[in-house]
Coordinates of C-alpha atoms in Angstrom, one line a residue:
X225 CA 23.3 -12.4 -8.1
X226 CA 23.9 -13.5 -12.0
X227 CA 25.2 -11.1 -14.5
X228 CA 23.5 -10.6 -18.1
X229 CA 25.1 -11.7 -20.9
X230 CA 24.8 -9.2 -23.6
X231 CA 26.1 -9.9 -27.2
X232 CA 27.6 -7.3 -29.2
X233 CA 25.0 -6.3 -32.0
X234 CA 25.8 -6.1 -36.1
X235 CA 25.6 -2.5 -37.4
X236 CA 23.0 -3.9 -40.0
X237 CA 20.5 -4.6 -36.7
X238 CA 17.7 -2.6 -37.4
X239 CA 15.6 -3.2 -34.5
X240 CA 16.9 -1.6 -31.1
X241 CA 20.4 -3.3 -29.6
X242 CA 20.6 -4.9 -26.8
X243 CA 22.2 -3.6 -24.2
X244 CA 25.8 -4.2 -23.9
X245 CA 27.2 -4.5 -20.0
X246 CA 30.2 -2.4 -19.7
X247 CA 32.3 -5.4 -17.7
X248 CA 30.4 -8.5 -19.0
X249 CA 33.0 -11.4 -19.3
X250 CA 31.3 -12.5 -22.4
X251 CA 32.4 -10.3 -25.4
X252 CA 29.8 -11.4 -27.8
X253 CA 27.3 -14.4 -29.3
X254 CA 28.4 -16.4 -31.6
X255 CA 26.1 -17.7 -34.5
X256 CA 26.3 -21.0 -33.4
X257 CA 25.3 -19.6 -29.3
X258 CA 23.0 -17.5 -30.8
X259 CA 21.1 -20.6 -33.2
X260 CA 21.3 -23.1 -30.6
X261 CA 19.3 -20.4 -27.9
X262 CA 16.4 -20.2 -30.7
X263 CA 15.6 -23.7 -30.9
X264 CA 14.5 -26.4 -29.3
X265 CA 11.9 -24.8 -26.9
X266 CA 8.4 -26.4 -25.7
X267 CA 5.1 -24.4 -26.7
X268 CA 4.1 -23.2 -23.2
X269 CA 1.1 -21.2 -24.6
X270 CA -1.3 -21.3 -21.9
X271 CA -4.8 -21.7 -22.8
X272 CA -8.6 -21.7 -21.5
X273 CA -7.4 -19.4 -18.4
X274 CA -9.8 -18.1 -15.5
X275 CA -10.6 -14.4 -15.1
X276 CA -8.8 -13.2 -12.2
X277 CA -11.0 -12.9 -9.5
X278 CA -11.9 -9.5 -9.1
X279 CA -12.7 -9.2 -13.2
X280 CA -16.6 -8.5 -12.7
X281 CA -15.5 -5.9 -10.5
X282 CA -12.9 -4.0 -13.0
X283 CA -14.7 -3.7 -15.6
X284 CA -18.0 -2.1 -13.8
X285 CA -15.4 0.2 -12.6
X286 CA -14.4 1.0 -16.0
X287 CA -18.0 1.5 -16.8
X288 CA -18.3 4.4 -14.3
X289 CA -15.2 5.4 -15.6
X290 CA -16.3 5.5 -19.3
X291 CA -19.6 7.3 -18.2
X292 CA -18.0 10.0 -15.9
X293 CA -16.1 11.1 -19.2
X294 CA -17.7 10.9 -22.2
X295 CA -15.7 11.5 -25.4
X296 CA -12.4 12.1 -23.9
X297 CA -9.1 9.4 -24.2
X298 CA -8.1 8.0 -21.1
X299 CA -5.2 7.0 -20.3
X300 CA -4.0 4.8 -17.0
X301 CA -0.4 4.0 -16.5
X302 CA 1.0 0.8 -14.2
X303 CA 4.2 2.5 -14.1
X304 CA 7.7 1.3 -14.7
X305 CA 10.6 -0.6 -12.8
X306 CA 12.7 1.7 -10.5
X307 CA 16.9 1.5 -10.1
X308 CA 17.5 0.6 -6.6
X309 CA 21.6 0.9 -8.0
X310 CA 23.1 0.3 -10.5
X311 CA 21.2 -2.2 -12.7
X312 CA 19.2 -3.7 -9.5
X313 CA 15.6 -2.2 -9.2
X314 CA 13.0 -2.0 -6.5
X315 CA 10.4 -4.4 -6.1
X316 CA 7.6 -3.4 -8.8
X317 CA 4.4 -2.1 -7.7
X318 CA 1.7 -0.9 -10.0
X319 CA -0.1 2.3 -9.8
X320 CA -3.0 1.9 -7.6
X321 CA -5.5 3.4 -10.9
X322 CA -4.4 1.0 -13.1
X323 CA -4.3 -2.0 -10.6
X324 CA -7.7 -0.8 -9.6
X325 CA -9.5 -0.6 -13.1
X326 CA -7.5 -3.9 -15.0
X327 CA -6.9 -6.2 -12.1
X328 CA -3.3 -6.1 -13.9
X329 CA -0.3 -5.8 -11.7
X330 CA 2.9 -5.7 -13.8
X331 CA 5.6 -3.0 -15.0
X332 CA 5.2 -0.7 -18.5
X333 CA 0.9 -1.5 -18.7
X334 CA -1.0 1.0 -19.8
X335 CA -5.1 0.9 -19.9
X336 CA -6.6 2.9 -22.7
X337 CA -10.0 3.9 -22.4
X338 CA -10.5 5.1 -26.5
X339 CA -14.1 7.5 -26.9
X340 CA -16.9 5.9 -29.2
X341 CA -20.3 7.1 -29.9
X342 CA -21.7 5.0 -26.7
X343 CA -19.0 4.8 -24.4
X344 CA -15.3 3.8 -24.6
X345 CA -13.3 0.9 -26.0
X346 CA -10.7 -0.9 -23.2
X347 CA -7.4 -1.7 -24.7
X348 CA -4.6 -3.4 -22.2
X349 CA -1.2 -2.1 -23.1
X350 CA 1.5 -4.9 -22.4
X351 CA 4.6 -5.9 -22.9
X352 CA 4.4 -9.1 -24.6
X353 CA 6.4 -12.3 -24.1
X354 CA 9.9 -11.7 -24.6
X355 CA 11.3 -12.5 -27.9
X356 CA 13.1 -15.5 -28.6
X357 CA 14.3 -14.9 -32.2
X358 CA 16.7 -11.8 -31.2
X359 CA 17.9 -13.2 -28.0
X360 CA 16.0 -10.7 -25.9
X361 CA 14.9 -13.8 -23.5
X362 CA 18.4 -15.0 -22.7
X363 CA 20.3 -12.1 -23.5
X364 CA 18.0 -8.8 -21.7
X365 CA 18.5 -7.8 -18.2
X366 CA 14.5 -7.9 -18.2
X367 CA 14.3 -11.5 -20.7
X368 CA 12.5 -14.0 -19.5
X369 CA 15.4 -16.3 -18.2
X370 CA 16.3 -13.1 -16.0
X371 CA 13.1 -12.5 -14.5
X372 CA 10.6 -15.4 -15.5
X373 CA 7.4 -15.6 -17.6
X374 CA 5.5 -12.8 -18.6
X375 CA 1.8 -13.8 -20.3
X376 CA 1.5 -13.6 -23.7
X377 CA -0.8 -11.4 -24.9
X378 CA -3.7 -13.8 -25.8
X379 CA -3.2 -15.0 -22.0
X380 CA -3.8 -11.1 -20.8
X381 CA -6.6 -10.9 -23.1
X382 CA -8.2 -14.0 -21.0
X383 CA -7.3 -13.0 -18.0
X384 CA -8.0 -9.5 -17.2
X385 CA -11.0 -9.5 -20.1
X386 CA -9.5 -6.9 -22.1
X387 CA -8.3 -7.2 -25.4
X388 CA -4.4 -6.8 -24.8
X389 CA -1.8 -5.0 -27.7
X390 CA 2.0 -4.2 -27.7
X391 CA 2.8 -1.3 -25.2
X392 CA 5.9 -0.4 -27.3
X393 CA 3.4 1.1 -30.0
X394 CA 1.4 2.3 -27.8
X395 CA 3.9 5.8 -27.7
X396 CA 3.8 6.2 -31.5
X397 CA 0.1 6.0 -31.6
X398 CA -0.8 8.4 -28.6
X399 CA 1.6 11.1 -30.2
X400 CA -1.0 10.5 -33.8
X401 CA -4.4 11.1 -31.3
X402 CA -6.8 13.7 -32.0
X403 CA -9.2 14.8 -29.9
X404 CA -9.3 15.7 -25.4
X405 CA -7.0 13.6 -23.7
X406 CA -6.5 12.4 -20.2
X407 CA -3.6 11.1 -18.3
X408 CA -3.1 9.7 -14.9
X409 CA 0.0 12.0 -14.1
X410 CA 3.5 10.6 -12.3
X411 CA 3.9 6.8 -13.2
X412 CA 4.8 6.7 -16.7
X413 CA 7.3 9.5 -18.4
X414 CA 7.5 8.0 -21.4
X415 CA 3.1 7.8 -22.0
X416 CA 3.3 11.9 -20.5
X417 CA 5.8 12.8 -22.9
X418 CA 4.2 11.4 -26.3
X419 CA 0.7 13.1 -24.7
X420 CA 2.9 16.6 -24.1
X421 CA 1.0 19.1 -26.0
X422 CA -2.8 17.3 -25.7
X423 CA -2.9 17.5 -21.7
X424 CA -3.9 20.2 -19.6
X425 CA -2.9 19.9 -15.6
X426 CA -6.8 20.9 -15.1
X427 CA -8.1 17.7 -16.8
X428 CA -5.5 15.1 -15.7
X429 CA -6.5 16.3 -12.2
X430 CA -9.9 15.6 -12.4
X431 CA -9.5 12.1 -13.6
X432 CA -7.2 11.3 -10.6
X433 CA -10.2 12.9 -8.2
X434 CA -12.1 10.6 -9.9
X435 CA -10.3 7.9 -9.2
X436 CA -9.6 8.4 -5.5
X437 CA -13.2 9.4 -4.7
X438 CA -14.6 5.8 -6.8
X439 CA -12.8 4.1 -4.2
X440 CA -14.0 5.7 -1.2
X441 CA -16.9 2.9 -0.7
X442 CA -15.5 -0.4 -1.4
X443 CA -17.7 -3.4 -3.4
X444 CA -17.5 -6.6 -1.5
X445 CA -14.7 -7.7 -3.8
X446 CA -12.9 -5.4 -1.7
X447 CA -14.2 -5.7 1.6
X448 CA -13.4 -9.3 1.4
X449 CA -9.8 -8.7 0.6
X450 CA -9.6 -6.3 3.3
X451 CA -11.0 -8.7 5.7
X452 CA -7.8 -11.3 4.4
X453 CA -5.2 -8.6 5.3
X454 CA -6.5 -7.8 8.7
X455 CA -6.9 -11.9 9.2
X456 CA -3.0 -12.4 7.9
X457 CA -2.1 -9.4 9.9
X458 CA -3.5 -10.7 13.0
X459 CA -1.2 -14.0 12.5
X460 CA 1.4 -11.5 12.2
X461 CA 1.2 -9.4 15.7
X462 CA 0.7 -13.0 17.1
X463 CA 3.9 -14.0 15.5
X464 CA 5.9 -11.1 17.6
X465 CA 4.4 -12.0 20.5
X466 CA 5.8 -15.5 20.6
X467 CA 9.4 -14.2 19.7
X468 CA 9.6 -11.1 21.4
X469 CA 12.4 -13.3 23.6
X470 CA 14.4 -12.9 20.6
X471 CA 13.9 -9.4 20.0
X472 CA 15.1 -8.5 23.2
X473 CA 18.6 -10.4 22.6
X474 CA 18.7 -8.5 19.4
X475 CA 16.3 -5.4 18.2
X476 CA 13.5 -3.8 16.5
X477 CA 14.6 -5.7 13.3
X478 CA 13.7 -9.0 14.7
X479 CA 9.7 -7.6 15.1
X480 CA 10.2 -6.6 11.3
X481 CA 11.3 -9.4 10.2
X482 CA 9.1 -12.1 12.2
X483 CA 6.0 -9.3 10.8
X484 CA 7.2 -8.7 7.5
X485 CA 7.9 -13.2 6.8
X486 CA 4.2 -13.3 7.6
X487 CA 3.0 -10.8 4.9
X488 CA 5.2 -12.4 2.4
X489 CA 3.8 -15.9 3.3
X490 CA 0.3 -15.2 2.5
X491 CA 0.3 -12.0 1.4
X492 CA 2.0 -9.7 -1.1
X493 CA 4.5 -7.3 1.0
X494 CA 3.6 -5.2 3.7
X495 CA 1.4 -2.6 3.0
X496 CA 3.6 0.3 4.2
X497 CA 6.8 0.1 5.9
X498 CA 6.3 -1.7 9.6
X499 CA 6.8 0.8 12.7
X500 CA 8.3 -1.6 15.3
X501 CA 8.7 1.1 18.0
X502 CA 10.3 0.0 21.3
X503 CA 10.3 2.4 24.3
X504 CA 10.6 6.1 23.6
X505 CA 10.8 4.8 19.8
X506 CA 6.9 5.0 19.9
X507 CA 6.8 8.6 20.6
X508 CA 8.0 9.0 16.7
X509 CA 4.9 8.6 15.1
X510 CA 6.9 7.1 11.8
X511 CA 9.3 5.1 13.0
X512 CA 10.6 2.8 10.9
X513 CA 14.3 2.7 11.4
X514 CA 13.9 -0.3 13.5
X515 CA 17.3 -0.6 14.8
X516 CA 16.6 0.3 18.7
X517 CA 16.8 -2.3 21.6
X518 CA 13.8 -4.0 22.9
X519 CA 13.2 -4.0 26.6
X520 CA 11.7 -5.7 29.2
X521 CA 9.4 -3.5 31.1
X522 CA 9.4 -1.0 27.8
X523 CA 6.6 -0.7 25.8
X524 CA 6.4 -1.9 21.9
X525 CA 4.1 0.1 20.0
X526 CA 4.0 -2.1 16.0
X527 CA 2.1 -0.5 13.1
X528 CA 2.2 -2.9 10.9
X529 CA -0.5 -4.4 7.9
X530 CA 0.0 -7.2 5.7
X531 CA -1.0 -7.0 1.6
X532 CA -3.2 -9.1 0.5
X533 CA -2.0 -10.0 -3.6
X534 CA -4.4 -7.7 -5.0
X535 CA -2.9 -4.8 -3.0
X536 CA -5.3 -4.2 0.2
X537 CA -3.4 -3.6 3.2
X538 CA -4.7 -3.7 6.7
X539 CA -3.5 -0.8 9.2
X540 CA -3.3 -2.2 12.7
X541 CA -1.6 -1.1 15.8
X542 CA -1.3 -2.5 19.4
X543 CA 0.9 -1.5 22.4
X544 CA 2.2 -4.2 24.4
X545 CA 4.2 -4.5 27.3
X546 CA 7.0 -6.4 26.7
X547 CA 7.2 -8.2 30.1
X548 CA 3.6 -9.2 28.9
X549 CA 2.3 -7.2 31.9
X550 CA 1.6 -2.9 31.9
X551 CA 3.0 -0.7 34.3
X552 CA 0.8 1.4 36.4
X553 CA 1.3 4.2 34.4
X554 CA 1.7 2.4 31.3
X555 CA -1.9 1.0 32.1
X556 CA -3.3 4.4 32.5
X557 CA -2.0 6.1 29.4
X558 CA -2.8 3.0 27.7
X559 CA -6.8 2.7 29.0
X560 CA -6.9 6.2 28.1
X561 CA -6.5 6.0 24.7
X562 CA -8.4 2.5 24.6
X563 CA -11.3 4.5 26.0
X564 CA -10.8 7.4 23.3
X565 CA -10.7 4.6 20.7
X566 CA -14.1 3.2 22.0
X567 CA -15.8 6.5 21.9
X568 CA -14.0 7.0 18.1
X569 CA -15.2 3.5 16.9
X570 CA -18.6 4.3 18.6
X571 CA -19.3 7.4 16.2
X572 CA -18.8 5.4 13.2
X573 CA -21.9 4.7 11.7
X574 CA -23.6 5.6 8.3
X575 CA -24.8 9.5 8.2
X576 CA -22.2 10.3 10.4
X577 CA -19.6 13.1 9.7
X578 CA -16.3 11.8 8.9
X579 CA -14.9 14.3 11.0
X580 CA -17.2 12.5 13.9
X581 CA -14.8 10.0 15.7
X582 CA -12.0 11.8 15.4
X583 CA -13.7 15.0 17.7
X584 CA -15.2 12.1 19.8
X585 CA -11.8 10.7 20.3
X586 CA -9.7 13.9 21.0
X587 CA -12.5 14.9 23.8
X588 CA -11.3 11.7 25.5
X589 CA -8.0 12.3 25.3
X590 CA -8.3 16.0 26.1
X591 CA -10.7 15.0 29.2
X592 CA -7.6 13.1 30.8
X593 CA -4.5 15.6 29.9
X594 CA -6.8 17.8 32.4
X595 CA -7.5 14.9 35.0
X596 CA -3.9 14.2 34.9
X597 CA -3.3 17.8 35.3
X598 CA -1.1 17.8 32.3
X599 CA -3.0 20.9 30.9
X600 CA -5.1 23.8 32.0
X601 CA -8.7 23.6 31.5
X602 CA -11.4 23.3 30.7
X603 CA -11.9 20.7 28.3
X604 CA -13.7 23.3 26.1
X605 CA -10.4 25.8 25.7
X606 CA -8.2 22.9 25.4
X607 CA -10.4 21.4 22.7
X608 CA -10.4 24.8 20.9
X609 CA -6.7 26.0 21.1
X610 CA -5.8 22.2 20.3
X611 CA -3.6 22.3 23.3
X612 CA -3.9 18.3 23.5
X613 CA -1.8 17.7 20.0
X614 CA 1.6 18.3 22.5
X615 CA 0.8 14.8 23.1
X616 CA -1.4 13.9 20.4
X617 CA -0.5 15.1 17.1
X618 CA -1.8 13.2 14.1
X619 CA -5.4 13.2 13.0
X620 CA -7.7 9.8 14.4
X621 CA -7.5 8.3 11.2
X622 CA -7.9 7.7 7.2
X623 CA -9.7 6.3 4.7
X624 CA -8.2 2.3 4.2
X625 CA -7.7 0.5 0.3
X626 CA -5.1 -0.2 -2.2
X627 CA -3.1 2.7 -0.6
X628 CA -3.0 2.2 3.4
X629 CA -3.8 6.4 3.1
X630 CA -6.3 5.3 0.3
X631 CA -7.7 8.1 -1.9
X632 CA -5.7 10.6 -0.6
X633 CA -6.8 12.8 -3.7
X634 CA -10.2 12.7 -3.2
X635 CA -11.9 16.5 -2.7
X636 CA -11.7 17.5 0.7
X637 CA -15.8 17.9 0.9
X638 CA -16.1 14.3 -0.6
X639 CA -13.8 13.3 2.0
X640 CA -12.8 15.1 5.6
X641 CA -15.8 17.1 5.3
X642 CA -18.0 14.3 4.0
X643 CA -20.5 11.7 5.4
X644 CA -19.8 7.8 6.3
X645 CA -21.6 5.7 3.5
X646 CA -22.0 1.8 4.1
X647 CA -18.5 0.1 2.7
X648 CA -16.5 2.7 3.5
X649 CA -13.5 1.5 5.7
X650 CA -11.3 3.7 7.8
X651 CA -9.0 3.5 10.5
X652 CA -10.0 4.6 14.2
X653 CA -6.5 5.1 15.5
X654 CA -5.9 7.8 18.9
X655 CA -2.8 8.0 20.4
X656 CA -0.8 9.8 23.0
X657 CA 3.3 10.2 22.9
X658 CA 5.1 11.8 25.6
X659 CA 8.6 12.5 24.7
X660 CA 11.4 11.5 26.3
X661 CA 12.6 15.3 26.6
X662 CA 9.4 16.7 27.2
X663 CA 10.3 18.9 30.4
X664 CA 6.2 19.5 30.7
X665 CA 5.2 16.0 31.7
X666 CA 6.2 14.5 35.0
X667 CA 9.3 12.1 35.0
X668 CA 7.5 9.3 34.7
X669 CA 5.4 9.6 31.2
X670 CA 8.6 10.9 29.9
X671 CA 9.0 7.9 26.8
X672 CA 5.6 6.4 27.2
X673 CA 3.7 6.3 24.0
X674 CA 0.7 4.5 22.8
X675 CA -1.6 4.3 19.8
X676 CA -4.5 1.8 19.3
X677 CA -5.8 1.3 15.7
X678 CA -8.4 -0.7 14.1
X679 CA -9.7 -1.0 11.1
X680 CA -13.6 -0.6 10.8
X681 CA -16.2 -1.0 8.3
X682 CA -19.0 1.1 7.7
X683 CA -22.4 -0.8 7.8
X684 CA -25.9 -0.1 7.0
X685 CA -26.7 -0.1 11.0
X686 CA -23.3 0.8 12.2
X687 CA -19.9 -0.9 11.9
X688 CA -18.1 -3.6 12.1
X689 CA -14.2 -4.4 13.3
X690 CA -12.5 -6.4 11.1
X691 CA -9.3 -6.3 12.8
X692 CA -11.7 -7.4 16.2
X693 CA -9.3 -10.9 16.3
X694 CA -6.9 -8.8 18.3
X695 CA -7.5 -8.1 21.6
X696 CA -7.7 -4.4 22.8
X697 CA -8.4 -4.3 26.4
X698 CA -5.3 -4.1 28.5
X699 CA -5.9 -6.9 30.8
X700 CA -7.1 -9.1 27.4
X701 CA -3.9 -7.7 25.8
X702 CA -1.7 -9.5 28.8
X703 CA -3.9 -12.9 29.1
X704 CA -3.6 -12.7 25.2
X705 CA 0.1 -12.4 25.1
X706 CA 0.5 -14.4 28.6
X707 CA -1.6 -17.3 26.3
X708 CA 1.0 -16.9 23.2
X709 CA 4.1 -17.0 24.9
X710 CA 2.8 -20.1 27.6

């Protein structure tokens, strides 16, 4: 990786210096360096640029926005660049409200929504191009020569369909405002310090309700990128399939990386961190270590969605043999769970509580712990005491978005305790994990665990399965993966 160059600044610099790297091997710019570096560049103004695609769609959800909150200053932060060490950072990835309501996806934005007598003015908050008179484009960790192009501001203006200003005035002018403000909390310290003493906890809350529950029913923008995740992430699983040869001579990793190539090839990243769980690695619900062997005659439970570049993520999980053919018992803790998951998926339909398929699904699973004679009935007490969560201990599934746990912040009666609407989309996802030290079970569950997820769209007469390209059945499971590897 290259090292900045960072020049020493004069003392008669009145503008902020730029930083100076403790151990560069360049002690400073000469004025020759320095006039050289400010001239001779091509205009690369861009001009007469699209919307982005999902413009129409922001700024409706501003609207609601606007409407929802009449007279008060809102304020949306993207966020800003994280250290991963030293002066490396993490991957950038903007706050799910700001991405949702601008369309915008990079670091220091803010969106101002600014009260008038009929609504609220938009203002997009950027940094703008960086500046080739000082040096900051050659000479900043974060110039353009570092890390590429940003757009200008007259391009952000174009694209996003906001009229776009400097974010580094943006501090000075929010510390002036009169009047209520609101803030979305936890992405920008900076934009929460200069708002310190016009916040309350109370109000900045109920903008970030807002925003969660505005996403619980998606617009067909959103269904459609949803629909591309699931599609890439079905590529994905297919992808492990044909390699899982290669995962047994190494690990787990070799399932993550095959995956994770796939979401960065058509999609954006990986919408959560893939669990690549091999033998009695699926009975941790969240593993993502990925450094365990992988086994023939095991079982490989991967979790995994790909993000799409506008930040949906698919959630889909299969178990599969890695022999490419189920054990007997394997096949009966598996069909168990793919029957739970049928009678889950079944209860999805508009009207519906959300709490429906997940009670549909846990009867299921209850009904076999007691066939199996794994717990006392009846089904009834079991159901009641929750004895079943031994073996099956998360909930059946979530609401699906931007965030693969998507609006997470919602109120609990506009959410758990709320009805299915068409659009909504949520994951049907049962599973059952017997541990490998679980002294209750027979020897022979001991380390089987399986989970089944799909992702599953609310429509006006029922649902749909958008993640349906992947077999579920576990003998179309094994002529599926028989058909890959052939």
């Amino acid at each position: 990786m290259a090292e900045e160059l960072t020049p020493e600044t004069p003392e008669n610099e009145t503008e902020e210096p730029i930083k100076q790297r403790k151990n560069g091997l360049y002690p400073g710019v000469s004025d020759e360096l320095a006039e050289s570096m400010r001239s001779h560049w091509a205009d690369t103004e861009l001009h007469g640029l699209e919307p982005v695609a999902q413009a129409a769609e922001t700024a409706a959800r501003r609207a609601a926005l606007s409407a929802r909150f009449p007279g008060d200053r809102l304020v949306i932060p993207s966020g800003n660049l994280k250290v991963r060490s030293n002066d490396t950072e993490y991957p950038f990835r903007a706050s799910v409200e700001y991405a949702y309501l601008t369309g915008n996806q990079t670091e220091d934005g803010v969106l101002v929504l600014e009260p008038t007598a009929d609504g609220h003015t938009a203002t997009i908050y950027l940094l703008p191009r960086s500046d080739r008179e000082n040096g900051e484009f050659w000479l900043d960790g974060q110039g353009e020569l570092w890390v590429g192009r940003r757009h200008s501001l007259a391009e952000a203006t174009e694209l996003y369909g906001i009229p776009a200003s400097d974010v580094r005035e943006l501090a000075d002018a929010l510390r002036g405002a009169t009047g209520p403000v609101r803030v979305v909390r936890g992405h920008d310290a900076g934009i929460e310090a200069a708002l310190t003493d016009k916040v309350t906890a109370e109000r900045d809350e109920e903008l970030r309700v807002f925003l969660s529950e505005a996403r619980l029913v998606k617009d067909d923008f959103e269904i459609g990128e949803l629909q591309k995740a699931v599609d890439s992430t079905v590529r994905g699983f297919e992808d492990v399939v044909k390699v899982l040869d290669k995962a047994e001579a190494t690990s787990e990793r070799y399932i993550e990386g095959t995956f994770f190539l796939r979401a960065r090839v058509e999609g954006n990243d990986v919408g959560y961190g893939s669990i690549c769980a091999a033998g009695p690695h699926a009975c941790t619900l969240h593993w993502v270590r990925n450094d365990g062997p992988v086994r023939s005659g095991d079982l490989l439970l991967l979790d995994a969605g790909v993000e799409t570049h506008t930040y949906y993520t698919a959630d889909v999980t299969r178990t599969l043999p890695i022999s490419g053919t189920y054990t007997e018992l394997q096949r009966k803790v598996y069909d168990a769970v793919y029957d739970a998951q049928e009678a889950g998926i079944a209860a999805v339909r508009p009207g519906a509580k959300f709490r429906d398929f997940h009670d549909a699904a846990q009867r299921v699973l209850a009904e076999r712990l007691v066939e199996w004679g794994l717990v006392e009935g009846p089904v009834e007490r079991v159901l009641e005491l929750g004895l079943q969560r031994r073996w099956t201990l998360h909930g059946t599934g979530h609401m699906l978005g931007m965030d693969v746990h998507d609006c997470a912040a919602a109120r609990v009666e506009a959410y758990v305790d709320g009805t299915l609407e068409p659009g909504m989309v949520l994951t049907v996802e049962p599973g059952l994990y017997f541990q490998a030290d679980d002294l209750s079970v027979p020897e022979e569950y001991r380390g089987v665990g399986v989970r089944i997820e799909d992702d599953i769209l609310v429509t006006e007469d029922g649902n749909r399965n958008l993640s349906a390209g992947l077999p579920r059945r576990s003998a179309d499971v094994e002529a599926w993966m028989a058909s890959l590897k052939g």
